[in-house]
Tab-separated table of C-alpha atoms in Angstrom:
chain	number	residue	atom	x	y	z
A	1	MET	CA	240.637	122.040	96.762
A	2	LYS	CA	236.950	121.176	97.163
A	3	ILE	CA	235.286	118.886	99.671
A	4	HIS	CA	233.246	116.119	98.060
A	5	LYS	CA	229.479	116.262	98.598
A	6	GLU	CA	229.531	112.821	100.260
A	7	GLY	CA	231.609	114.195	103.123
A	8	ARG	CA	229.941	117.538	103.864
A	9	ARG	CA	227.261	116.213	106.204
A	10	ILE	CA	229.692	113.928	108.047
A	11	LEU	CA	232.234	116.716	108.444
A	12	PHE	CA	229.632	119.217	109.662
A	13	PHE	CA	228.252	116.984	112.406
A	14	THR	CA	231.709	115.725	113.386
A	15	LEU	CA	232.901	119.308	113.791
A	16	LEU	CA	229.867	120.177	115.927
A	17	ALA	CA	230.416	117.115	118.128
A	18	LEU	CA	234.120	117.806	118.622
A	19	LEU	CA	233.486	121.463	119.431
A	20	ALA	CA	230.782	120.539	121.939
A	21	VAL	CA	232.980	117.962	123.705
A	22	ASN	CA	235.943	120.335	123.868
A	23	LEU	CA	233.859	123.250	125.181
A	24	LEU	CA	232.343	120.951	127.801
A	25	LEU	CA	235.792	119.766	128.905
A	26	PHE	CA	237.111	123.316	129.272
A	27	ARG	CA	234.009	124.146	131.322
A	28	VAL	CA	233.755	121.184	133.719
A	29	ASN	CA	237.439	120.212	133.775
A	30	ALA	CA	238.995	123.668	133.856
A	31	GLU	CA	241.573	122.730	136.491
A	32	ASN	CA	243.162	120.149	134.164
A	33	LEU	CA	244.276	122.552	131.456
A	34	LEU	CA	247.055	120.346	130.035
A	35	PHE	CA	244.670	117.429	129.426
A	36	ASN	CA	242.140	119.751	127.790
A	37	GLN	CA	244.800	121.166	125.467
A	38	ILE	CA	246.033	117.691	124.473
A	39	PHE	CA	242.456	116.574	123.797
A	40	ALA	CA	241.807	119.686	121.727
A	41	GLY	CA	244.943	119.022	119.670
A	42	ALA	CA	243.958	115.387	119.139
A	43	SER	CA	240.472	116.521	118.063
A	44	ALA	CA	241.948	118.907	115.501
A	45	ILE	CA	244.205	116.180	114.062
A	46	ALA	CA	241.298	113.719	113.888
A	47	PHE	CA	239.141	116.262	112.062
A	48	LEU	CA	241.912	117.076	109.577
A	49	LEU	CA	242.381	113.361	108.850
A	50	LEU	CA	238.645	113.018	108.238
A	51	LEU	CA	238.740	116.120	106.055
A	52	GLN	CA	241.398	114.646	103.757
A	53	PHE	CA	239.271	111.491	103.265
A	54	PHE	CA	236.676	113.628	101.487
A	55	ARG	CA	238.862	115.899	99.402
A	56	SER	CA	237.967	116.338	95.742
A	57	PRO	CA	241.002	117.717	93.879
A	58	ALA	CA	240.644	119.232	90.430
A	59	ARG	CA	241.689	116.795	87.697
A	60	ARG	CA	242.673	117.238	84.059
A	61	LEU	CA	240.908	114.150	82.708
A	62	PHE	CA	242.309	111.936	79.963
A	63	THR	CA	239.790	110.621	77.406
A	64	HIS	CA	240.028	108.221	74.453
A	65	GLU	CA	237.519	105.651	73.229
A	66	ASP	CA	239.769	102.552	73.323
A	67	LEU	CA	241.966	103.453	76.303
A	68	LEU	CA	240.936	102.680	79.874
A	69	VAL	CA	241.854	105.155	82.580
A	70	ALA	CA	242.210	104.274	86.250
A	71	PRO	CA	238.797	104.343	87.965
A	72	ALA	CA	240.380	105.397	91.269
A	73	ASP	CA	243.533	106.646	92.941
A	74	GLY	CA	245.623	103.916	94.502
A	75	LYS	CA	248.034	101.073	93.835
A	76	VAL	CA	247.695	98.264	91.299
A	77	VAL	CA	247.566	95.033	93.322
A	78	VAL	CA	246.211	92.463	90.832
A	79	ILE	CA	246.777	91.802	87.118
A	80	GLU	CA	245.692	88.294	86.149
A	81	ASP	CA	243.429	86.202	83.937
A	82	VAL	CA	240.430	84.949	85.914
A	83	HIS	CA	236.968	83.502	85.421
A	84	GLU	CA	234.353	86.251	85.868
A	85	PRO	CA	231.111	84.506	86.974
A	86	GLU	CA	228.580	87.280	87.521
A	87	TYR	CA	228.068	88.727	84.044
A	88	PHE	CA	230.450	87.287	81.422
A	89	ASP	CA	230.796	83.738	82.783
A	90	ASP	CA	234.096	83.365	80.939
A	91	MET	CA	237.767	84.257	81.248
A	92	ARG	CA	238.646	87.934	81.605
A	93	LYS	CA	241.701	89.943	82.507
A	94	GLN	CA	241.346	91.466	85.953
A	95	ILE	CA	243.064	94.668	87.065
A	96	SER	CA	242.570	95.669	90.708
A	97	ILE	CA	243.407	98.983	92.367
A	98	PHE	CA	243.674	99.231	96.157
A	99	MET	CA	242.622	102.546	97.714
A	100	SER	CA	244.269	103.282	101.063
A	101	PRO	CA	242.699	105.654	103.617
A	102	ILE	CA	244.941	108.484	102.377
A	103	ASN	CA	243.869	108.183	98.731
A	104	VAL	CA	241.099	110.213	97.083
A	105	HIS	CA	237.977	108.051	97.388
A	106	ILE	CA	236.106	109.171	94.276
A	107	THR	CA	235.527	106.403	91.716
A	108	ARG	CA	235.432	107.323	88.023
A	109	ASN	CA	234.239	105.742	84.792
A	110	PRO	CA	237.256	104.043	83.187
A	111	ILE	CA	235.702	104.359	79.724
A	112	SER	CA	232.816	106.052	77.906
A	113	GLY	CA	229.750	104.107	76.787
A	114	ILE	CA	226.326	102.785	77.820
A	115	VAL	CA	225.654	101.025	81.134
A	116	ARG	CA	224.246	97.626	80.148
A	117	TYR	CA	224.204	96.091	83.644
A	118	PHE	CA	224.213	97.344	87.209
A	119	LYS	CA	223.761	95.500	90.499
A	120	TYR	CA	224.367	96.277	94.152
A	121	HIS	CA	225.427	93.358	96.366
A	122	PRO	CA	225.227	93.583	100.168
A	123	GLY	CA	227.966	91.557	101.788
A	124	ASN	CA	230.814	91.224	104.250
A	125	TYR	CA	233.686	93.569	105.100
A	126	LEU	CA	236.806	91.482	104.611
A	127	VAL	CA	240.056	93.413	104.184
A	128	ALA	CA	240.196	94.690	100.605
A	129	TRP	CA	243.252	92.617	99.627
A	130	HIS	CA	241.588	89.357	100.691
A	131	PRO	CA	241.143	87.080	97.607
A	132	LYS	CA	237.427	86.595	98.370
A	133	SER	CA	236.626	90.291	98.886
A	134	SER	CA	235.722	90.644	95.188
A	135	THR	CA	232.829	88.183	95.573
A	136	LYS	CA	232.029	88.219	99.315
A	137	ASN	CA	232.153	91.905	100.321
A	138	GLU	CA	229.587	94.629	99.843
A	139	ARG	CA	230.047	95.778	96.250
A	140	THR	CA	228.526	97.184	93.100
A	141	THR	CA	228.976	95.747	89.606
A	142	VAL	CA	228.779	97.967	86.525
A	143	VAL	CA	229.101	96.762	82.933
A	144	VAL	CA	229.613	99.337	80.193
A	145	GLU	CA	229.433	98.751	76.466
A	146	SER	CA	232.321	100.955	75.444
A	147	GLU	CA	232.311	103.308	72.472
A	148	ALA	CA	235.133	101.172	71.078
A	149	GLY	CA	232.915	98.059	71.195
A	150	PRO	CA	234.179	95.717	73.965
A	151	PHE	CA	232.270	95.423	77.247
A	152	VAL	CA	234.076	96.469	80.425
A	153	LEU	CA	233.035	95.427	83.941
A	154	PHE	CA	234.128	97.315	87.034
A	155	ARG	CA	233.328	96.916	90.727
A	156	GLN	CA	233.434	99.100	93.789
A	157	ILE	CA	234.339	96.847	96.715
A	158	ALA	CA	233.989	97.734	100.387
A	159	GLY	CA	236.739	96.735	102.802
A	160	ALA	CA	237.265	96.484	106.546
A	161	MET	CA	237.020	100.268	106.970
A	162	ALA	CA	234.793	101.168	104.020
A	163	ARG	CA	231.216	100.627	105.211
A	164	ARG	CA	229.383	102.758	102.687
A	165	ILE	CA	229.397	102.554	98.898
A	166	VAL	CA	227.701	105.286	96.874
A	167	TRP	CA	226.940	105.095	93.156
A	168	TYR	CA	225.548	107.519	90.591
A	169	VAL	CA	224.809	105.218	87.622
A	170	ASN	CA	221.964	102.961	86.542
A	171	GLU	CA	221.290	100.612	83.635
A	172	GLY	CA	220.777	102.499	80.392
A	173	ASP	CA	222.792	105.546	81.449
A	174	GLU	CA	225.331	107.028	79.064
A	175	VAL	CA	228.583	107.583	80.943
A	176	SER	CA	231.652	109.615	80.077
A	177	GLN	CA	235.222	108.544	80.707
A	178	GLY	CA	236.746	110.089	83.811
A	179	GLU	CA	233.483	111.368	85.273
A	180	GLU	CA	232.426	110.242	88.750
A	181	PHE	CA	230.372	107.076	88.967
A	182	GLY	CA	230.517	106.745	92.731
A	183	PHE	CA	232.339	107.107	96.027
A	184	ILE	CA	233.697	104.584	98.545
A	185	LYS	CA	233.868	106.105	101.998
A	186	PHE	CA	237.239	105.489	103.689
A	187	GLY	CA	238.806	103.605	100.809
A	188	SER	CA	238.841	100.029	99.593
A	189	ARG	CA	239.325	98.664	96.107
A	190	VAL	CA	238.094	98.740	92.518
A	191	ASP	CA	238.275	95.731	90.160
A	192	ILE	CA	238.167	96.058	86.355
A	193	PHE	CA	237.471	93.103	84.049
A	194	VAL	CA	238.360	93.427	80.358
A	195	PRO	CA	238.778	91.013	77.413
A	196	ILE	CA	241.768	88.676	77.657
A	197	ASP	CA	243.487	90.281	74.657
A	198	THR	CA	243.471	93.733	76.266
A	199	ASP	CA	246.909	95.370	76.390
A	200	VAL	CA	247.633	96.286	80.030
A	201	LYS	CA	249.715	99.451	80.424
A	202	VAL	CA	250.466	99.254	84.174
A	203	GLN	CA	252.363	96.913	86.460
A	204	ILE	CA	251.797	95.414	89.918
A	205	GLY	CA	252.712	97.966	92.570
A	206	GLU	CA	252.322	100.966	90.276
A	207	LYS	CA	250.482	103.980	91.717
A	208	VAL	CA	247.717	105.406	89.542
A	209	LYS	CA	245.442	108.457	89.512
A	210	GLY	CA	241.740	108.191	88.789
A	211	GLY	CA	240.717	109.718	85.470
A	212	GLN	CA	244.332	110.348	84.418
A	213	THR	CA	246.487	107.209	84.353
A	214	VAL	CA	245.994	104.976	81.302
A	215	ILE	CA	245.804	101.402	82.621
A	216	ALA	CA	244.925	99.429	79.463
A	217	GLN	CA	244.124	99.557	75.751
A	218	LEU	CA	241.206	97.612	74.297
A	219	LYS	CA	241.764	95.620	71.139
A	220	THR	CA	239.699	97.150	68.332
A	221	GLU	CA	239.638	97.093	64.543
A	222	ALA	CA	241.175	100.559	64.402
A	223	PRO	CA	243.327	100.970	67.532
A	224	SER	CA	244.700	104.326	68.583
A	225	LEU	CA	248.392	105.119	68.267
A	226	PHE	CA	249.007	105.026	72.029
């Protein structure tokens, strides 16, 4: 399993800091061996937890022009019809996936197409399941004109722990389904907005894998036989 590029610098300097603190403790606090050993064990556990935040497992990606795949690992927490005000200014079907700290934090393109809109929004850090996090938190908004025709909007949303959103797309880019479009450090949530008549293939509470789990099928003139 690889370590994602977004975590290599953090992991390197964290490891150096933990090693320095532990070596200093064993040097200046040598008489308290039990405490030093407990601290060393706690340091190792903390580093391993940080390491798993930045893992980048190999994935066999699923691709099809009218099927949306999950943009992230996590649990489906919202499926509802809502008014989307930023780009469409009309009713859309929203699907939201919550990423816990133990999930893979890579975010992937749910569909192939051309990026017609991109915007980064600074904001707050409400807990990711808060109803207002989609419009109040730090976030990015990406709108892709899919190869199947319909436009799809998806957002990376920061949460209480996630204080850094990274993205790799810009307006005019051609994106491929399943490929990375960004990274949310320490988890949070991704919202997807699709046409109302989209056929959702997942349920509330279902766990999904980014780039693999089919979450919806767009309505097109010549739909696939999914």
